[in-house]
Amino acid sequence: MPLHPRDDDRFTADTTRLIAERLPIGAVALVAVFAVAWFFEHRAHPDRDAYFAAFYGLEIVTVCAAVLLCRSAGWRHRSRVVAVVTAVALIAQVSGYHTAVRGEGEILNMALLYLVTGTMVLVPLDWHGQLPVALAAILAYSIAIASGVRSATPLAINVLGLGTIAALSVAGAAFLAQQRRTLWQQAVALREANDALAEANRTKNQFIANVSHELRTPLSIIVGYTDLLRDGEFGAMSAEARDTLERIAQNGRNLVHLVADLLDLTRIEAGRLEVRPGRVELASVFAHMTRVIEPWLSGKDVRFRSELADATGVTADRDRLEQILVNLLSNAAKFTEHGEILLRARRVEGTAVAIEVRDTGVGFDAAELPTIFEPFGQGASGKKVGGVGVGLSLSAALARAMGGELTADSEPDRGSTFVLRLPVAADVSTTAEQ
């Protein structure tokens, strides 16, 4: 699949960048290898030191010039040409040295193989960039042999070996370039898919936010008028009617609460959730939770109790704290038909408060634990009872936003325990230390 012209330009620019970045690595490697080669050359032929120094210095100048050109603004976009010309120049210099000293053809062959394969591996030239390098190596070797470089091996065999490696280097350069292009195409497709998913997620969040806003207004009006009717503002009514209105109002408030959770979830995903932490007294929060949970347990064989031990205050956003506890207690009430629900707070680790919501309900399997805090994630029990799977995900996010964490532990048919950890209120810590 061909790249879009815009992406093709980016691919070319990335290739140029890679060449400019790798040329210094190649320069250092070449200087190091030929420095080691000088050690052996000096031991075998000390009379060649002057020639070696001259050509070695020329090679250093060549690679340094190439690195500087590729780093300059005017030549950076021509780094491929610079790399090819540099490789060809080095091949000419190496063969020139061996010609000048009437060196050994096998050593020249080895040096040319190093340059050809090194260029192919290190620099992404593609086949049309590697081809001049490969041809230059074969031509330089042939000229050197014709100019008097000695070879103990027949010329045809050396040329065949060098030509084979040169041809393989061209094929290898083409293969590597194709692999890079394929990976680039995959990266482009992945980036486009990510952009599409991000846009779809933004659209989804905006839709949920709009629907939530539209639902809250009529629901609030319904709940408000229901409360007025129940309180007798429009005349007396029977106990049965008031009980019915209470059920309507309670379910209406549950709907308002669910809509608020959905709206907060979109705010979290958009990074616009507001949290205003401060000192929160747990005694008043627990008293309020008692009033909240009582209607949910009506008609059930479930007892609710709360315990406030040595923890009296936490650092949190009170509205968000109550929102988390309402979610946890509503879940406990939903999944518990017999036994009790316990709301308890205790100091842990000196600087934290653990607020527990424990029930004797149906519980869930440990395998479901990794998914219950994910948006719209539900365990098997949740799918049977119903719901959209928003409350726990939102509660966990709110806990993190307040500097705490929400964890869970459960066992099927034995109940669940959710633990909300929050920092102790600052003045409480000070008093405890004193």
C-alpha positions as MATLAB code, in Angstrom:
seq = 'MPLHPRDDDRFTADTTRLIAERLPIGAVALVAVFAVAWFFEHRAHPDRDAYFAAFYGLEIVTVCAAVLLCRSAGWRHRSRVVAVVTAVALIAQVSGYHTAVRGEGEILNMALLYLVTGTMVLVPLDWHGQLPVALAAILAYSIAIASGVRSATPLAINVLGLGTIAALSVAGAAFLAQQRRTLWQQAVALREANDALAEANRTKNQFIANVSHELRTPLSIIVGYTDLLRDGEFGAMSAEARDTLERIAQNGRNLVHLVADLLDLTRIEAGRLEVRPGRVELASVFAHMTRVIEPWLSGKDVRFRSELADATGVTADRDRLEQILVNLLSNAAKFTEHGEILLRARRVEGTAVAIEVRDTGVGFDAAELPTIFEPFGQGASGKKVGGVGVGLSLSAALARAMGGELTADSEPDRGSTFVLRLPVAADVSTTAEQ';
ca = [
       0.000    0.000    0.000;
       1.588    3.305   -1.081;
       1.979    6.067    1.438;
       0.050    9.301    1.238;
       2.290   12.028   -0.251;
       2.345   13.768    3.126;
       3.398   10.578    4.902;
       5.893    9.774    2.137;
       7.543   13.140    2.751;
       7.668   12.331    6.469;
       9.206    8.944    5.721;
      11.893   10.586    3.588;
      12.527   13.150    6.312;
      12.837   10.367    8.887;
      15.309    8.521    6.647;
      17.340   11.705    6.363;
      17.287   12.072   10.133;
      18.460    8.487   10.649;
      21.357    8.936    8.237;
      22.428   12.141    9.968;
      22.237   10.428   13.366;
      24.095    7.269   12.309;
      26.929    8.830   10.350;
      28.805    9.822   13.536;
      28.469    6.224   14.781;
      29.887    4.940   11.500;
      32.689    7.491   11.632;
      33.736    6.430   15.121;
      33.561    2.733   14.164;
      35.675    3.273   11.045;
      38.293    5.332   12.872;
      38.517    2.684   15.605;
      38.773   -0.276   13.203;
      41.450    1.329   11.078;
      43.348    2.391   14.193;
      43.475   -1.274   15.226;
      44.447   -2.186   11.653;
      47.374    0.227   11.880;
      48.742   -1.710   14.864;
      48.984   -4.906   12.849;
      50.120   -3.073    9.718;
      52.909   -1.387   11.663;
      54.161   -4.676   13.088;
      54.225   -6.324    9.676;
      55.328   -3.342    7.548;
      56.779   -0.452    9.607;
      58.007    1.125    6.380;
      54.407    1.928    5.436;
      53.715    4.139    8.471;
      54.000    7.407    6.548;
      51.590    6.241    3.844;
      49.159    4.841    6.440;
      49.231    8.076    8.448;
      48.512   10.158    5.335;
      45.607    8.050    4.154;
      44.297    7.556    7.722;
      44.278   11.328    8.216;
      42.467   11.766    4.899;
      39.834    9.239    5.980;
      39.303   11.092    9.278;
      38.902   14.384    7.417;
      36.408   12.738    5.039;
      34.156   11.288    7.731;
      34.306   14.455    9.850;
      33.324   16.555    6.833;
      30.397   14.201    6.156;
      29.184   14.459    9.753;
      29.412   18.265    9.711;
      27.608   18.520    6.363;
      24.734   16.327    7.573;
      24.380   18.421   10.697;
      24.242   21.698    8.758;
      20.849   23.106    7.793;
      21.772   23.507    4.131;
      22.959   19.932    3.605;
      20.858   17.980    6.085;
      18.173   17.173    3.498;
      20.930   15.758    1.251;
      22.346   13.410    3.856;
      21.706   10.370    1.631;
      23.904   11.838   -1.117;
      26.544   12.811    1.437;
      26.574    9.256    2.847;
      26.959    7.664   -0.598;
      29.726   10.048   -1.648;
      31.515    9.496    1.669;
      31.382    5.696    1.327;
      32.680    5.863   -2.253;
      35.454    8.273   -1.193;
      36.534    5.952    1.629;
      36.615    3.004   -0.767;
      38.814    5.002   -3.130;
      41.126    6.039   -0.279;
      41.520    2.496    1.078;
      42.244    1.080   -2.377;
      44.548    4.044   -3.053;
      46.601    3.210    0.031;
      47.027   -0.422   -0.977;
      47.931    0.650   -4.497;
      50.531    3.109   -3.200;
      52.253    0.545   -0.970;
      51.710   -2.407   -3.326;
      49.764   -4.105   -0.560;
      48.069   -7.485   -0.336;
      44.911   -8.044   -2.333;
      43.290  -10.206    0.352;
      43.601   -7.451    2.975;
      42.205   -4.899    0.536;
      39.339   -7.267   -0.233;
      38.573   -7.606    3.489;
      38.653   -3.819    4.007;
      36.301   -3.255    1.077;
      33.917   -5.902    2.376;
      33.866   -4.105    5.729;
      33.008   -0.803    4.069;
      30.313   -2.280    1.830;
      28.533   -4.316    4.510;
      29.008   -1.642    7.170;
      27.375    0.959    4.947;
      24.452   -1.359    4.202;
      23.833   -2.205    7.864;
      24.388    1.212    9.378;
      22.965    3.681    6.870;
      19.411    3.324    5.405;
      20.392    4.080    1.784;
      17.909    1.777    0.012;
      19.134   -0.223   -2.994;
      19.691    2.778   -5.276;
      21.964    4.326   -2.644;
      23.814    1.075   -1.888;
      24.351    0.192   -5.563;
      26.988    2.927   -6.246;
      28.841    1.825   -3.099;
      28.860   -1.826   -4.190;
      29.969   -0.980   -7.747;
      32.667    1.361   -6.432;
      34.096   -1.448   -4.288;
      34.309   -3.879   -7.221;
      35.769   -1.233   -9.529;
      38.297   -0.032   -6.930;
      39.487   -3.577   -6.249;
      39.897   -4.308   -9.954;
      41.855   -1.093  -10.524;
      44.063   -1.780   -7.504;
      44.917   -5.269   -8.752;
      45.619   -3.894  -12.223;
      47.866   -1.237  -10.652;
      50.124   -3.738   -8.948;
      48.434   -4.847   -5.730;
      49.602   -8.405   -5.106;
      47.165  -11.270   -4.507;
      47.936  -14.850   -3.617;
      44.410  -15.839   -4.572;
      43.275  -15.855   -8.210;
      41.712  -12.526   -9.206;
      38.506  -14.179  -10.411;
      37.845  -15.761   -7.044;
      38.402  -12.503   -5.162;
      36.236  -10.529   -7.567;
      33.545  -13.222   -7.371;
      33.534  -13.107   -3.564;
      33.523   -9.325   -3.416;
      30.876   -9.126   -6.136;
      28.662  -11.632   -4.337;
      28.854   -9.726   -1.062;
      28.317   -6.452   -2.906;
      25.202   -7.836   -4.612;
      23.920   -9.185   -1.316;
      24.477   -5.780    0.275;
      22.303   -4.158   -2.402;
      19.591   -6.772   -1.846;
      19.934   -6.358    1.919;
      19.614   -2.586    1.634;
      16.453   -3.034   -0.433;
      15.034   -5.492    2.096;
      15.799   -3.262    5.077;
      14.277   -0.265    3.313;
      11.133   -2.257    2.537;
      10.896   -3.375    6.154;
      11.265    0.214    7.346;
       8.583    1.346    4.925;
       6.258   -1.436    6.052;
       6.775   -0.526    9.697;
       6.219    3.114    8.820;
       2.950    2.261    7.061;
       1.834    0.285   10.094;
       2.759    3.182   12.364;
       0.788    5.585   10.168;
      -2.226    3.246   10.167;
      -1.966    2.830   13.942;
      -1.726    6.580   14.446;
      -4.779    7.135   12.253;
      -6.679    4.406   14.125;
      -5.716    5.990   17.454;
      -6.866    9.386   16.212;
     -10.167    7.870   15.073;
     -10.638    6.136   18.436;
      -9.808    9.332   20.300;
     -12.323   11.246   18.198;
     -14.955    8.540   18.747;
     -14.248    8.670   22.489;
     -14.607   12.459   22.501;
     -17.883   12.150   20.594;
     -19.106    9.507   23.039;
     -18.160   11.640   26.040;
     -19.843   14.685   24.545;
     -22.972   12.663   23.810;
     -23.104   11.292   27.360;
     -22.524   14.773   28.789;
     -25.293   16.268   26.637;
     -27.735   13.464   27.459;
     -26.875   13.721   31.153;
     -27.549   17.446   31.184;
     -30.836   16.924   29.359;
     -31.924   14.168   31.756;
     -31.025   15.933   34.992;
     -33.434   18.821   34.559;
     -36.677   16.814   34.078;
     -35.609   14.261   36.686;
     -34.952   16.977   39.248;
     -38.366   18.496   38.526;
     -40.055   15.089   38.882;
     -38.325   14.408   42.196;
     -39.115   17.922   43.436;
     -42.837   17.725   42.703;
     -42.958   14.189   44.112;
     -41.495   15.454   47.382;
     -44.048   18.282   47.461;
     -46.901   15.838   46.929;
     -45.561   13.500   49.615;
     -45.213   16.364   52.094;
     -48.859   17.331   51.565;
     -48.270   20.663   49.822;
     -51.168   19.933   47.467;
     -53.474   18.344   50.004;
     -53.695   15.376   52.320;
     -53.349   11.865   51.000;
     -53.483    8.354   52.319;
     -50.556    6.495   53.834;
     -50.519    4.137   50.840;
     -50.235    7.082   48.453;
     -47.431    8.644   50.472;
     -45.581    5.329   50.508;
     -45.961    5.066   46.737;
     -44.713    8.630   46.278;
     -41.749    7.878   48.530;
     -40.807    4.956   46.301;
     -41.175    7.154   43.215;
     -39.032    9.877   44.793;
     -36.370    7.399   45.904;
     -36.067    5.851   42.441;
     -36.035    9.317   40.935;
     -33.124   10.265   43.199;
     -31.368    7.056   42.165;
     -31.738    8.120   38.533;
     -30.383   11.588   39.300;
     -27.458    9.973   41.079;
     -26.772    7.678   38.094;
     -26.902   10.582   35.654;
     -24.486   12.532   37.860;
     -22.107    9.556   37.866;
     -22.200    9.352   34.066;
     -21.486   13.072   33.809;
     -18.577   12.811   36.240;
     -17.184    9.857   34.296;
     -17.043   11.954   31.119;
     -15.352   14.745   33.076;
     -12.703   12.329   34.344;
     -11.976   11.022   30.851;
     -11.746   14.602   29.590;
      -9.446   15.571   32.477;
     -11.888   18.202   33.767;
     -12.874   16.688   37.107;
     -12.756   19.232   39.936;
     -11.785   18.148   43.445;
     -11.591   20.582   46.379;
      -9.941   18.765   49.288;
     -10.303   19.965   52.858;
     -10.934   18.667   56.339;
     -13.979   16.400   56.481;
     -15.441   15.160   59.771;
     -16.406   11.518   59.375;
     -19.016   11.590   62.145;
     -21.351   13.842   60.154;
     -20.660   11.909   56.943;
     -21.518    8.595   58.629;
     -24.724   10.065   60.091;
     -25.742   11.212   56.613;
     -24.946    7.775   55.126;
     -27.195    6.164   57.713;
     -30.110    8.263   56.515;
     -29.253    7.492   52.887;
     -29.110    3.712   53.197;
     -32.203    3.172   55.348;
     -34.727    3.402   52.462;
     -32.663    0.931   50.405;
     -32.897   -1.693   53.167;
     -36.626   -1.339   53.656;
     -38.241   -4.771   53.526;
     -34.922   -6.622   53.686;
     -33.529   -8.777   56.461;
     -30.392   -6.643   56.565;
     -29.008   -4.632   59.468;
     -26.871   -1.553   58.939;
     -24.372   -0.341   61.487;
     -21.462    2.087   61.498;
     -18.296    2.249   63.582;
     -16.086    5.281   63.955;
     -12.997    4.238   65.901;
      -9.930    6.466   66.273;
     -10.422    8.192   62.909;
     -12.350   11.447   63.116;
     -11.245   13.503   60.137;
      -9.781   13.023   56.666;
      -8.486   15.273   53.909;
     -10.993   14.963   51.094;
     -13.665   16.669   49.047;
     -16.789   16.058   51.114;
     -19.164   15.884   48.152;
     -16.872   13.429   46.367;
     -16.373   11.365   49.525;
     -20.115   11.088   50.005;
     -20.482   10.204   46.322;
     -18.057    7.296   46.753;
     -19.769    6.043   49.909;
     -23.210    6.284   48.310;
     -21.955    4.152   45.419;
     -20.424    1.581   47.753;
     -23.426    1.432   50.073;
     -25.918    1.236   47.217;
     -23.946   -1.706   45.807;
     -23.932   -3.370   49.215;
     -27.684   -2.872   49.592;
     -28.298   -4.141   46.056;
     -26.393   -7.405   46.520;
     -27.240   -8.185   50.170;
     -30.531   -9.868   51.071;
     -29.640  -11.178   54.534;
     -27.113  -10.296   57.207;
     -25.571   -6.884   57.689;
     -23.778   -3.975   56.057;
     -20.972   -2.361   58.039;
     -19.552    1.111   57.498;
     -16.350    1.505   59.515;
     -13.411    3.908   59.704;
     -10.059    3.288   61.379;
      -6.568    4.739   61.399;
      -3.937    2.782   59.466;
      -0.220    3.363   58.988;
      -0.379    6.551   61.075;
      -1.118    8.928   58.185;
      -4.131    7.305   56.553;
      -7.713    6.401   57.318;
      -9.321    3.255   55.979;
     -13.084    3.571   55.419;
     -14.569    0.114   54.942;
     -17.903   -0.923   53.503;
     -18.440   -4.586   54.310;
     -21.485   -6.660   53.437;
     -22.664  -10.272   53.656;
     -24.057  -10.347   50.145;
     -23.432  -12.547   47.126;
     -19.833  -11.388   46.640;
     -17.850  -12.058   43.487;
     -15.061  -14.298   42.287;
     -11.424  -13.198   42.592;
     -11.048  -13.537   38.807;
     -13.517  -10.669   38.369;
     -11.518   -8.292   40.577;
      -9.346   -6.771   37.782;
     -12.448   -5.671   35.835;
     -14.832   -4.323   38.473;
     -13.100   -0.920   38.585;
     -13.110   -0.527   34.808;
     -15.734    1.773   33.202;
     -18.908   -0.198   32.452;
     -17.274   -3.337   33.806;
     -19.498   -5.720   35.769;
     -19.108   -9.077   37.389;
     -21.534  -11.950   36.957;
     -23.621  -10.840   39.944;
     -23.845   -7.282   38.629;
     -25.095   -8.448   35.256;
     -27.851  -10.459   36.930;
     -29.020   -7.619   39.178;
     -28.611   -4.883   36.589;
     -26.886   -1.527   36.339;
     -24.438    0.084   33.949;
     -21.178   -0.533   35.805;
     -20.252    3.109   36.367;
     -20.243    3.526   40.150;
     -17.118    1.557   41.091;
     -15.058    2.922   38.219;
     -16.020    6.460   39.113;
     -15.397    5.850   42.818;
     -11.890    4.531   42.159;
     -11.099    7.573   39.995;
     -12.458    9.957   42.638;
     -10.375    8.228   45.312;
      -7.210    8.706   43.254;
      -8.090   12.346   42.589;
      -8.248   12.937   46.353;
      -4.864   11.296   46.963;
      -6.274    7.964   48.100;
      -7.146    4.585   46.672;
     -10.078    2.192   46.544;
      -9.514   -1.558   46.843;
     -11.794   -4.562   47.087;
     -11.824   -8.080   48.441;
     -14.584  -10.611   48.083;
     -15.562  -14.231   48.243;
     -18.611  -15.736   46.500;
     -21.632  -16.131   48.813;
     -19.710  -14.588   51.742;
     -19.829  -10.915   50.889;
     -17.505   -8.154   49.829;
     -15.309   -5.565   51.499;
     -14.386   -2.276   49.831;
     -11.681   -0.188   51.478;
     -11.253    3.512   50.759;
      -7.931    4.901   51.999;
      -7.617    8.655   52.440;
      -5.039   10.913   54.115;
      -5.664   11.863   57.714;
      -6.672   15.501   58.169;
      -3.561   17.616   58.826;
      -4.500   18.832   62.283;
      -5.439   15.286   63.318;
      -1.916   14.109   62.443;
      -0.417   16.959   64.423;
      -2.489   16.150   67.475;
      -1.582   12.491   67.248;
       2.148   13.285   67.105;
       1.907   15.554   70.148;
];
